[in-house]
């Protein structure tokens, strides 16, 4: 049957979901390479590394690459959970569907709210830093002083317009941006290592060079895990991917592997570029760019270009995938049906994309208003907001990761017992759950400065409110459980 959104295929389907005939996204238009590139663009290696590595190094020490390796292993364990669920039940709902199918409708609604809030807060940090980094770049090379919020609004408007045009054009553009940033990162890293060829050291890979041993590794672990956030992007694109049962898992593992190797290269090059001096590295605003300037001179502009393409790629790829989680929740009835609307021609989740982006901008506006009305009226810094918003969003997302790892063995034992394997469906998700507990502890432990000190309380309040809303909604509509994950992506 031809896709109703293609020319000559007849009139478009209805604009609003009808019982028994939920709206669908355009199926089978993305290949494995597309969703893998979109996943890595969502991770935004340049953006994440530029603004996260200095703090990671001051926490873990010269041997911070070891912390990156540990985080890569942990994310690979989480990738196994996502891959196993996607093979069994590929869905645009991702973790929402997986947790809901295992624990029931209350958990599905709760997860939908946690995912929605967590990803919107996290994406607000990306939206803000896109304009902030453009402001930094233009000021350095032209002396122009245009407020970053103006650039943020312009870049967001252009990105949303591209996303509304269709998943193919926006995904391929995000993949192009990712390719540009990776070329820049690799070139600068190799140049830095080559220029220090006579002074290379294995210290970054020796446990004895971790700050306070394993305590330093554990302290830097949450920061290293955050470098990978976005690794789950491909699952939300399952409905639009050819052969999702195979390609989603391949995209997950290939993305995690490529990012792990790349981050080790970038971190070693940066530590080497600073002569293994953690204090100097930690004091640099953007250490990798400092290395590029010392290594490439005037060509360090390429490092700024990599940062710009990284923020834009992450903005497009992240909003594309994460808005689809909100869309699917609206389609399943876990959130208002308004979010479940699909454009009749382009087959894009228009309302979900617009609402997702608008809410993220409101969060940025609320943060800015708080600075204007509070004690920090002169500190409207997008880099500071990036750190704060990404931390809060990550706490909520980690809770969903944890629930998914707990759900996997129960799901397979209950629904697919003949396929259950002890290592794949019990041991690995148990290790994945343990890997999540470590960063959760360090993000929630007492004694942190404000606003980080109250983030754990905000997370608990969000969970309780989500549970309360979910309980009321399921009582009002007992059939909700039957609709969770009812639309399965299966374009074999």
Short mmCIF file of C-alpha atoms in Angstrom, two decimals:
data_model
loop_
_atom_site.label_atom_id
_atom_site.label_comp_id
_atom_site.label_asym_id
_atom_site.label_seq_id
_atom_site.Cartn_x
_atom_site.Cartn_y
_atom_site.Cartn_z
CA UNK A 1 0.00 0.00 0.00
CA UNK A 2 1.49 3.38 -0.99
CA UNK A 3 2.33 5.93 1.67
CA UNK A 4 -0.56 8.43 1.79
CA UNK A 5 1.97 11.23 2.17
CA UNK A 6 3.56 10.60 -1.25
CA UNK A 7 2.46 12.27 -4.48
CA UNK A 8 -0.14 10.29 -6.39
CA UNK A 9 -1.03 8.12 -3.43
CA UNK A 10 -4.49 9.60 -2.96
CA UNK A 11 -5.77 11.98 -0.32
CA UNK A 12 -3.81 12.35 2.92
CA UNK A 13 -4.95 10.55 6.00
CA UNK A 14 -7.00 12.40 8.60
CA UNK A 15 -5.26 15.08 10.62
CA UNK A 16 -6.37 13.66 13.95
CA UNK A 17 -6.07 10.14 15.31
CA UNK A 18 -9.14 7.93 14.98
CA UNK A 19 -9.88 4.91 17.19
CA UNK A 20 -8.22 1.80 15.84
CA UNK A 21 -6.24 3.75 13.24
CA UNK A 22 -3.49 5.72 14.96
CA UNK A 23 -1.48 8.17 12.95
CA UNK A 24 1.87 6.97 11.74
CA UNK A 25 5.12 8.64 10.83
CA UNK A 26 6.61 7.97 7.39
CA UNK A 27 8.01 4.48 7.57
CA UNK A 28 11.24 3.08 6.17
CA UNK A 29 12.79 6.35 4.95
CA UNK A 30 15.94 6.20 7.12
CA UNK A 31 18.76 3.71 6.87
CA UNK A 32 21.11 2.46 9.56
CA UNK A 33 23.77 5.02 8.62
CA UNK A 34 21.19 7.81 8.89
CA UNK A 35 20.07 6.98 12.41
CA UNK A 36 23.62 6.24 13.58
CA UNK A 37 24.78 9.64 12.30
CA UNK A 38 21.75 11.31 13.91
CA UNK A 39 22.54 9.57 17.19
CA UNK A 40 26.12 10.80 17.21
CA UNK A 41 24.97 14.28 16.15
CA UNK A 42 22.60 14.22 19.14
CA UNK A 43 25.54 13.33 21.40
CA UNK A 44 27.30 16.40 20.00
CA UNK A 45 30.88 15.33 20.78
CA UNK A 46 32.42 18.77 20.21
CA UNK A 47 29.76 20.57 22.27
CA UNK A 48 29.83 18.03 25.09
CA UNK A 49 33.61 17.75 25.15
CA UNK A 50 34.27 21.50 24.90
CA UNK A 51 32.14 22.34 27.92
CA UNK A 52 32.53 19.20 30.02
CA UNK A 53 36.11 18.01 29.85
CA UNK A 54 37.74 20.68 32.03
CA UNK A 55 35.57 19.79 35.02
CA UNK A 56 36.02 16.08 34.32
CA UNK A 57 39.80 16.46 34.40
CA UNK A 58 39.85 18.47 37.62
CA UNK A 59 37.79 15.67 39.19
CA UNK A 60 39.52 12.60 37.78
CA UNK A 61 43.02 13.99 37.20
CA UNK A 62 45.49 13.32 34.40
CA UNK A 63 44.06 9.83 33.92
CA UNK A 64 40.66 11.23 32.91
CA UNK A 65 40.73 9.10 29.70
CA UNK A 66 40.28 6.08 32.00
CA UNK A 67 37.06 7.64 33.29
CA UNK A 68 35.91 8.11 29.68
CA UNK A 69 36.62 4.43 28.99
CA UNK A 70 34.62 3.39 32.07
CA UNK A 71 31.71 5.58 30.93
CA UNK A 72 31.85 4.05 27.45
CA UNK A 73 31.57 0.55 28.94
CA UNK A 74 28.62 1.66 31.11
CA UNK A 75 26.80 3.21 28.16
CA UNK A 76 27.41 0.04 26.12
CA UNK A 77 25.63 -1.90 28.88
CA UNK A 78 22.71 0.50 28.61
CA UNK A 79 22.87 0.09 24.84
CA UNK A 80 22.31 -3.63 25.26
CA UNK A 81 19.08 -2.93 27.14
CA UNK A 82 17.83 -0.59 24.43
CA UNK A 83 18.88 -2.98 21.66
CA UNK A 84 17.11 -5.96 23.23
CA UNK A 85 13.90 -4.01 23.71
CA UNK A 86 14.06 -2.60 20.19
CA UNK A 87 14.48 -6.06 18.69
CA UNK A 88 11.40 -7.25 20.52
CA UNK A 89 9.19 -4.17 20.29
CA UNK A 90 10.55 -1.34 18.09
CA UNK A 91 8.59 1.83 18.80
CA UNK A 92 8.87 5.60 18.51
CA UNK A 93 8.04 5.60 22.22
CA UNK A 94 11.43 4.16 23.15
CA UNK A 95 11.86 3.85 26.91
CA UNK A 96 8.24 4.91 27.52
CA UNK A 97 6.96 1.89 25.62
CA UNK A 98 9.52 -0.50 27.10
CA UNK A 99 8.84 0.43 30.73
CA UNK A 100 5.08 0.66 30.15
CA UNK A 101 4.82 -2.75 28.50
CA UNK A 102 6.65 -4.26 31.47
CA UNK A 103 5.14 -2.51 34.49
CA UNK A 104 1.78 -1.28 33.20
CA UNK A 105 0.08 2.00 32.27
CA UNK A 106 0.91 3.96 35.44
CA UNK A 107 4.62 3.39 34.81
CA UNK A 108 4.16 4.32 31.13
CA UNK A 109 2.55 7.68 31.94
CA UNK A 110 5.12 8.35 34.68
CA UNK A 111 7.98 7.53 32.31
CA UNK A 112 6.44 9.71 29.58
CA UNK A 113 6.40 12.68 31.92
CA UNK A 114 9.93 12.06 33.24
CA UNK A 115 11.28 11.61 29.73
CA UNK A 116 9.43 14.69 28.49
CA UNK A 117 10.57 16.94 31.33
CA UNK A 118 14.12 15.55 31.42
CA UNK A 119 14.74 15.83 27.71
CA UNK A 120 13.14 19.26 27.39
CA UNK A 121 15.34 20.62 30.19
CA UNK A 122 18.38 18.96 28.64
CA UNK A 123 17.54 20.27 25.18
CA UNK A 124 17.07 23.77 26.63
CA UNK A 125 20.77 23.65 27.51
CA UNK A 126 21.65 22.77 23.90
CA UNK A 127 19.37 25.48 22.49
CA UNK A 128 20.96 28.08 24.77
CA UNK A 129 24.53 27.06 24.04
CA UNK A 130 23.93 27.13 20.27
CA UNK A 131 23.38 30.89 20.43
CA UNK A 132 25.96 31.32 23.17
CA UNK A 133 28.73 29.62 21.21
CA UNK A 134 27.88 31.62 18.08
CA UNK A 135 28.14 34.80 20.17
CA UNK A 136 31.55 33.70 21.50
CA UNK A 137 32.79 32.92 17.98
CA UNK A 138 31.55 36.14 16.39
CA UNK A 139 32.91 38.26 19.21
CA UNK A 140 36.34 36.67 18.90
CA UNK A 141 36.66 37.02 15.14
CA UNK A 142 34.60 40.15 14.37
CA UNK A 143 34.22 41.98 17.67
CA UNK A 144 30.44 41.83 17.19
CA UNK A 145 28.43 42.02 20.44
CA UNK A 146 24.96 40.72 19.63
CA UNK A 147 23.25 39.13 22.68
CA UNK A 148 23.34 35.36 22.53
CA UNK A 149 19.58 35.01 23.04
CA UNK A 150 18.97 36.63 19.62
CA UNK A 151 21.22 34.07 17.93
CA UNK A 152 19.52 31.31 19.94
CA UNK A 153 16.07 32.34 18.70
CA UNK A 154 17.25 32.60 15.08
CA UNK A 155 19.06 29.26 15.08
CA UNK A 156 16.12 27.54 16.78
CA UNK A 157 13.62 28.96 14.28
CA UNK A 158 15.70 27.74 11.32
CA UNK A 159 16.20 24.31 12.92
CA UNK A 160 12.49 23.88 13.65
CA UNK A 161 11.61 24.85 10.08
CA UNK A 162 13.95 22.14 8.81
CA UNK A 163 12.51 19.54 11.19
CA UNK A 164 8.97 20.34 10.10
CA UNK A 165 9.95 19.81 6.46
CA UNK A 166 10.60 16.16 7.10
CA UNK A 167 12.75 13.68 8.97
CA UNK A 168 14.94 12.82 5.98
CA UNK A 169 16.21 16.33 5.22
CA UNK A 170 16.70 17.27 8.87
CA UNK A 171 18.41 13.97 9.76
CA UNK A 172 20.80 14.16 6.83
CA UNK A 173 21.65 17.78 7.68
CA UNK A 174 22.36 16.79 11.30
CA UNK A 175 24.56 13.99 9.97
CA UNK A 176 26.45 16.49 7.80
CA UNK A 177 27.04 18.78 10.79
CA UNK A 178 28.30 15.77 12.74
CA UNK A 179 30.74 14.85 9.97
CA UNK A 180 32.17 18.39 9.98
CA UNK A 181 32.72 18.45 13.75
CA UNK A 182 34.32 15.01 13.74
CA UNK A 183 36.78 15.97 11.02
CA UNK A 184 37.75 19.05 13.03
CA UNK A 185 38.09 17.16 16.30
CA UNK A 186 40.19 14.40 14.79
CA UNK A 187 42.46 16.79 12.86
CA UNK A 188 43.12 18.96 15.93
CA UNK A 189 43.70 15.90 18.12
CA UNK A 190 46.19 14.29 15.74
CA UNK A 191 47.97 17.63 15.26
CA UNK A 192 48.27 18.11 19.04
CA UNK A 193 49.61 14.61 19.63
CA UNK A 194 52.03 14.91 16.70
CA UNK A 195 53.36 18.29 17.86
CA UNK A 196 54.14 16.75 21.28
CA UNK A 197 55.57 13.55 19.83
CA UNK A 198 58.80 13.90 21.79
CA UNK A 199 57.00 14.26 25.13
CA UNK A 200 54.19 11.72 24.95
CA UNK A 201 53.34 9.83 28.13
CA UNK A 202 51.20 6.86 29.12
CA UNK A 203 50.19 8.67 32.33
CA UNK A 204 46.60 9.36 31.12
CA UNK A 205 46.02 5.60 31.01
CA UNK A 206 47.58 4.70 34.35
CA UNK A 207 45.23 4.25 37.36
CA UNK A 208 47.95 5.70 39.60
CA UNK A 209 47.35 9.09 37.96
CA UNK A 210 43.69 9.26 38.96
CA UNK A 211 42.89 11.85 41.64
CA UNK A 212 42.37 9.87 44.86
CA UNK A 213 42.33 6.55 42.99
CA UNK A 214 38.94 4.98 42.37
CA UNK A 215 37.26 7.84 44.23
CA UNK A 216 38.44 10.23 41.53
CA UNK A 217 37.22 7.90 38.81
CA UNK A 218 33.82 7.61 40.49
CA UNK A 219 33.61 11.38 40.98
CA UNK A 220 34.28 12.05 37.31
CA UNK A 221 32.11 9.17 36.12
CA UNK A 222 28.82 11.15 35.96
CA UNK A 223 30.55 13.84 33.91
CA UNK A 224 31.93 11.24 31.53
CA UNK A 225 28.53 9.55 31.19
CA UNK A 226 27.01 12.92 30.31
CA UNK A 227 29.38 13.11 27.32
CA UNK A 228 27.36 10.22 25.84
CA UNK A 229 23.82 11.47 26.54
CA UNK A 230 21.88 11.17 23.30
CA UNK A 231 23.20 7.66 22.56
CA UNK A 232 19.57 6.41 22.66
CA UNK A 233 18.46 8.69 19.79
CA UNK A 234 18.00 5.92 17.24
CA UNK A 235 15.25 4.12 19.19
CA UNK A 236 12.84 7.04 18.80
CA UNK A 237 13.42 6.94 15.02
CA UNK A 238 12.46 3.26 14.81
CA UNK A 239 9.12 3.90 13.08
CA UNK A 240 10.86 5.79 10.28
CA UNK A 241 13.75 3.32 9.92
CA UNK A 242 13.97 0.41 7.53
CA UNK A 243 14.21 -2.92 9.35
CA UNK A 244 14.22 -1.32 12.84
CA UNK A 245 14.58 -4.61 14.72
CA UNK A 246 18.05 -4.95 13.24
CA UNK A 247 19.13 -1.41 12.45
CA UNK A 248 18.32 0.28 15.77
CA UNK A 249 20.59 -2.07 17.72
CA UNK A 250 23.35 -1.73 15.12
CA UNK A 251 23.09 2.05 15.27
CA UNK A 252 23.25 2.03 19.07
CA UNK A 253 26.35 -0.13 19.35
CA UNK A 254 28.22 1.45 16.44
CA UNK A 255 27.53 4.95 17.82
CA UNK A 256 28.69 4.07 21.33
CA UNK A 257 31.83 2.38 19.99
CA UNK A 258 32.76 5.28 17.70
CA UNK A 259 32.12 7.87 20.41
CA UNK A 260 34.10 5.91 23.01
CA UNK A 261 37.19 5.66 20.81
CA UNK A 262 36.81 9.29 19.72
CA UNK A 263 36.50 10.67 23.26
CA UNK A 264 39.59 8.75 24.34
CA UNK A 265 41.50 10.32 21.43
CA UNK A 266 40.20 13.83 22.21
CA UNK A 267 40.88 13.55 25.92
CA UNK A 268 44.40 12.21 25.43
CA UNK A 269 45.16 14.98 22.92
CA UNK A 270 43.84 17.65 25.29
CA UNK A 271 45.72 16.41 28.33
CA UNK A 272 48.87 16.09 26.21
CA UNK A 273 48.35 19.58 24.76
CA UNK A 274 48.42 21.01 28.29
CA UNK A 275 51.61 19.12 29.15
CA UNK A 276 49.68 16.88 31.61
CA UNK A 277 49.06 19.92 33.83
CA UNK A 278 45.57 19.49 35.27
CA UNK A 279 45.53 22.92 36.93
CA UNK A 280 46.18 24.75 33.66
CA UNK A 281 43.69 22.60 31.81
CA UNK A 282 40.98 23.12 34.43
CA UNK A 283 41.50 26.87 34.31
CA UNK A 284 40.95 27.15 30.56
CA UNK A 285 37.49 28.30 29.40
CA UNK A 286 37.41 25.72 26.58
CA UNK A 287 40.52 23.51 26.85
CA UNK A 288 40.23 21.88 23.44
CA UNK A 289 40.11 25.26 21.68
CA UNK A 290 43.18 26.35 23.67
CA UNK A 291 44.97 23.26 22.36
CA UNK A 292 43.84 24.09 18.82
CA UNK A 293 45.16 27.65 19.12
CA UNK A 294 48.53 26.48 20.43
CA UNK A 295 48.78 23.80 17.73
CA UNK A 296 47.19 25.29 14.63
CA UNK A 297 47.48 29.03 15.24
CA UNK A 298 45.14 30.93 12.92
CA UNK A 299 43.57 27.66 11.79
CA UNK A 300 42.10 27.30 15.28
CA UNK A 301 39.05 28.87 13.66
CA UNK A 302 38.27 25.31 12.57
CA UNK A 303 37.75 24.35 16.21
CA UNK A 304 35.16 27.11 16.55
CA UNK A 305 33.52 25.89 13.35
CA UNK A 306 33.39 22.38 14.82
CA UNK A 307 31.71 23.72 17.93
CA UNK A 308 29.10 25.60 15.89
CA UNK A 309 28.22 22.60 13.73
CA UNK A 310 28.10 20.44 16.86
CA UNK A 311 25.54 22.62 18.64
CA UNK A 312 23.37 22.83 15.51
CA UNK A 313 23.58 19.09 14.85
CA UNK A 314 22.69 18.29 18.47
CA UNK A 315 19.82 20.77 18.40
CA UNK A 316 18.28 19.24 15.25
CA UNK A 317 18.97 15.57 16.01
CA UNK A 318 18.03 15.85 19.69
CA UNK A 319 14.77 17.69 19.14
CA UNK A 320 13.85 15.39 16.26
CA UNK A 321 14.15 12.23 18.34
CA UNK A 322 13.01 13.51 21.70
CA UNK A 323 9.93 15.25 20.32
CA UNK A 324 8.96 11.88 18.83
CA UNK A 325 8.83 10.40 22.32
CA UNK A 326 6.34 13.12 23.27
CA UNK A 327 4.43 12.49 20.02
CA UNK A 328 4.15 8.78 20.66
CA UNK A 329 2.98 9.40 24.22
CA UNK A 330 0.24 11.66 22.83
CA UNK A 331 -0.69 9.05 20.21
CA UNK A 332 -0.93 6.34 22.87
CA UNK A 333 -3.03 8.58 25.15
CA UNK A 334 -0.38 8.92 27.84
CA UNK A 335 -0.26 12.66 27.17
CA UNK A 336 -2.93 14.89 25.59
CA UNK A 337 -3.83 13.81 22.04
CA UNK A 338 -2.72 17.25 20.80
CA UNK A 339 0.85 15.92 20.82
CA UNK A 340 -0.13 12.94 18.64
CA UNK A 341 -0.85 15.00 15.53
CA UNK A 342 1.02 14.16 12.31
CA UNK A 343 1.26 16.53 9.36
CA UNK A 344 -0.87 14.90 6.62
CA UNK A 345 1.71 15.41 3.85
CA UNK A 346 5.16 15.53 5.44
CA UNK A 347 4.30 12.93 8.13
CA UNK A 348 6.15 14.88 10.83
CA UNK A 349 4.94 15.19 14.47
CA UNK A 350 4.35 18.92 14.07
CA UNK A 351 2.67 19.72 17.37
CA UNK A 352 5.16 17.71 19.41
CA UNK A 353 8.14 19.44 17.79
CA UNK A 354 6.65 22.92 18.26
CA UNK A 355 5.54 22.27 21.85
CA UNK A 356 8.86 20.65 22.76
CA UNK A 357 10.88 23.57 21.41
CA UNK A 358 8.58 26.26 22.82
CA UNK A 359 8.75 24.71 26.29
CA UNK A 360 12.55 24.59 26.14
CA UNK A 361 12.63 28.28 25.19
CA UNK A 362 10.28 29.09 28.07
CA UNK A 363 12.67 27.33 30.46
CA UNK A 364 15.53 29.47 29.14
CA UNK A 365 13.33 32.57 29.52
CA UNK A 366 12.37 31.61 33.07
CA UNK A 367 16.00 31.09 33.99
CA UNK A 368 16.89 34.47 32.49
CA UNK A 369 14.03 36.17 34.34
CA UNK A 370 15.23 34.60 37.57
CA UNK A 371 18.66 36.14 37.03
CA UNK A 372 17.10 39.53 36.30
CA UNK A 373 14.90 39.47 39.40
CA UNK A 374 17.36 37.65 41.66
CA UNK A 375 20.89 38.29 42.90
CA UNK A 376 22.64 37.34 39.62
CA UNK A 377 21.26 40.00 37.31
CA UNK A 378 24.64 40.42 35.65
CA UNK A 379 25.30 36.70 35.04
CA UNK A 380 23.17 35.77 32.04
CA UNK A 381 25.76 33.22 30.93
CA UNK A 382 24.66 30.47 28.49
CA UNK A 383 27.67 28.33 29.47
CA UNK A 384 26.53 28.37 33.12
CA UNK A 385 22.97 27.57 32.06
CA UNK A 386 24.28 24.70 29.90
CA UNK A 387 25.92 23.12 32.96
CA UNK A 388 22.90 23.65 35.23
CA UNK A 389 20.15 22.57 32.83
CA UNK A 390 22.05 19.58 31.50
CA UNK A 391 22.67 18.35 35.07
CA UNK A 392 19.00 18.62 36.07
CA UNK A 393 17.83 16.97 32.87
CA UNK A 394 20.38 14.19 33.23
CA UNK A 395 19.11 13.22 36.70
CA UNK A 396 15.61 12.58 35.34
CA UNK A 397 16.92 10.75 32.27
CA UNK A 398 19.15 8.51 34.42
CA UNK A 399 16.09 7.47 36.43
CA UNK A 400 14.45 6.32 33.19
CA UNK A 401 17.62 4.45 32.18
CA UNK A 402 17.55 2.71 35.57
CA UNK A 403 13.89 1.71 35.22
CA UNK A 404 14.56 0.32 31.72
CA UNK A 405 17.40 -1.89 32.96
CA UNK A 406 15.19 -3.25 35.72
CA UNK A 407 12.39 -3.84 33.21
CA UNK A 408 14.35 -5.82 30.60
CA UNK A 409 14.63 -9.22 32.37
CA UNK A 410 11.03 -9.00 33.56
CA UNK A 411 9.78 -8.19 30.07
CA UNK A 412 11.56 -11.13 28.44
CA UNK A 413 10.57 -13.59 31.17
CA UNK A 414 6.94 -12.52 30.90
CA UNK A 415 6.42 -11.98 27.17
CA UNK A 416 9.24 -13.78 25.36
CA UNK A 417 10.40 -16.58 27.72
CA UNK A 418 11.61 -18.76 24.84
CA UNK A 419 14.12 -16.03 23.86
CA UNK A 420 15.33 -15.25 27.39
CA UNK A 421 19.11 -15.50 27.84
CA UNK A 422 20.71 -15.13 31.26
CA UNK A 423 23.70 -13.01 30.18
CA UNK A 424 21.96 -10.82 27.62
CA UNK A 425 18.69 -10.27 29.49
CA UNK A 426 19.71 -10.48 33.16
CA UNK A 427 23.44 -10.07 33.83
CA UNK A 428 24.10 -7.18 31.43
CA UNK A 429 21.06 -5.10 32.45
CA UNK A 430 21.91 -5.71 36.12
CA UNK A 431 25.41 -4.34 35.48
CA UNK A 432 23.83 -1.47 33.55
CA UNK A 433 21.61 -0.64 36.52
CA UNK A 434 24.65 -0.61 38.83
CA UNK A 435 26.44 1.68 36.39
CA UNK A 436 23.54 4.14 36.63
CA UNK A 437 23.49 4.13 40.44
CA UNK A 438 27.03 5.61 40.61
CA UNK A 439 26.33 8.83 38.67
CA UNK A 440 22.94 9.18 40.36
CA UNK A 441 24.64 9.07 43.76
CA UNK A 442 27.21 11.71 42.84
CA UNK A 443 24.58 13.96 41.27
CA UNK A 444 22.35 13.68 44.36
CA UNK A 445 24.87 13.59 47.22
CA UNK A 446 24.66 16.38 49.82
CA UNK A 447 27.08 19.28 50.06
CA UNK A 448 26.89 20.53 46.48
CA UNK A 449 26.63 24.28 45.75
CA UNK A 450 23.33 25.84 44.70
CA UNK A 451 21.49 25.28 42.43
CA UNK A 452 22.89 21.73 42.19
CA UNK A 453 22.03 21.11 45.86
CA UNK A 454 18.30 21.34 45.22
CA UNK A 455 18.21 19.43 41.93
CA UNK A 456 17.71 16.04 43.69
CA UNK A 457 14.68 17.45 45.56
CA UNK A 458 13.29 18.83 42.30
CA UNK A 459 13.75 15.38 40.73
CA UNK A 460 11.92 13.64 43.60
CA UNK A 461 9.09 16.17 43.37
CA UNK A 462 8.83 15.57 39.62
CA UNK A 463 8.62 11.81 40.12
CA UNK A 464 5.89 12.15 42.77
CA UNK A 465 3.84 14.56 40.66
CA UNK A 466 4.20 12.28 37.64
CA UNK A 467 3.09 9.26 39.67
CA UNK A 468 0.08 11.15 41.00
CA UNK A 469 -0.97 12.32 37.54
CA UNK A 470 -0.43 8.84 36.09
CA UNK A 471 -2.56 7.18 38.79
CA UNK A 472 -5.45 9.57 38.25
CA UNK A 473 -5.26 9.22 34.46
CA UNK A 474 -5.28 5.42 34.54
CA UNK A 475 -8.22 5.36 36.96
CA UNK A 476 -10.15 7.60 34.59
CA UNK A 477 -9.19 5.51 31.54
CA UNK A 478 -8.52 1.84 32.49
CA UNK A 479 -8.06 0.93 28.80
CA UNK A 480 -4.87 2.97 28.65
CA UNK A 481 -2.68 -0.07 29.24
CA UNK A 482 -3.89 -1.68 26.01
CA UNK A 483 -2.72 1.31 23.97
CA UNK A 484 0.84 1.48 25.31
CA UNK A 485 3.16 0.59 22.46
CA UNK A 486 0.22 -0.33 20.22
CA UNK A 487 2.00 1.07 17.15
CA UNK A 488 5.02 -1.13 16.47
CA UNK A 489 7.61 -0.14 13.89
CA UNK A 490 8.23 -3.24 11.83
CA UNK A 491 9.33 -2.43 8.30
CA UNK A 492 11.08 -5.71 7.59
#
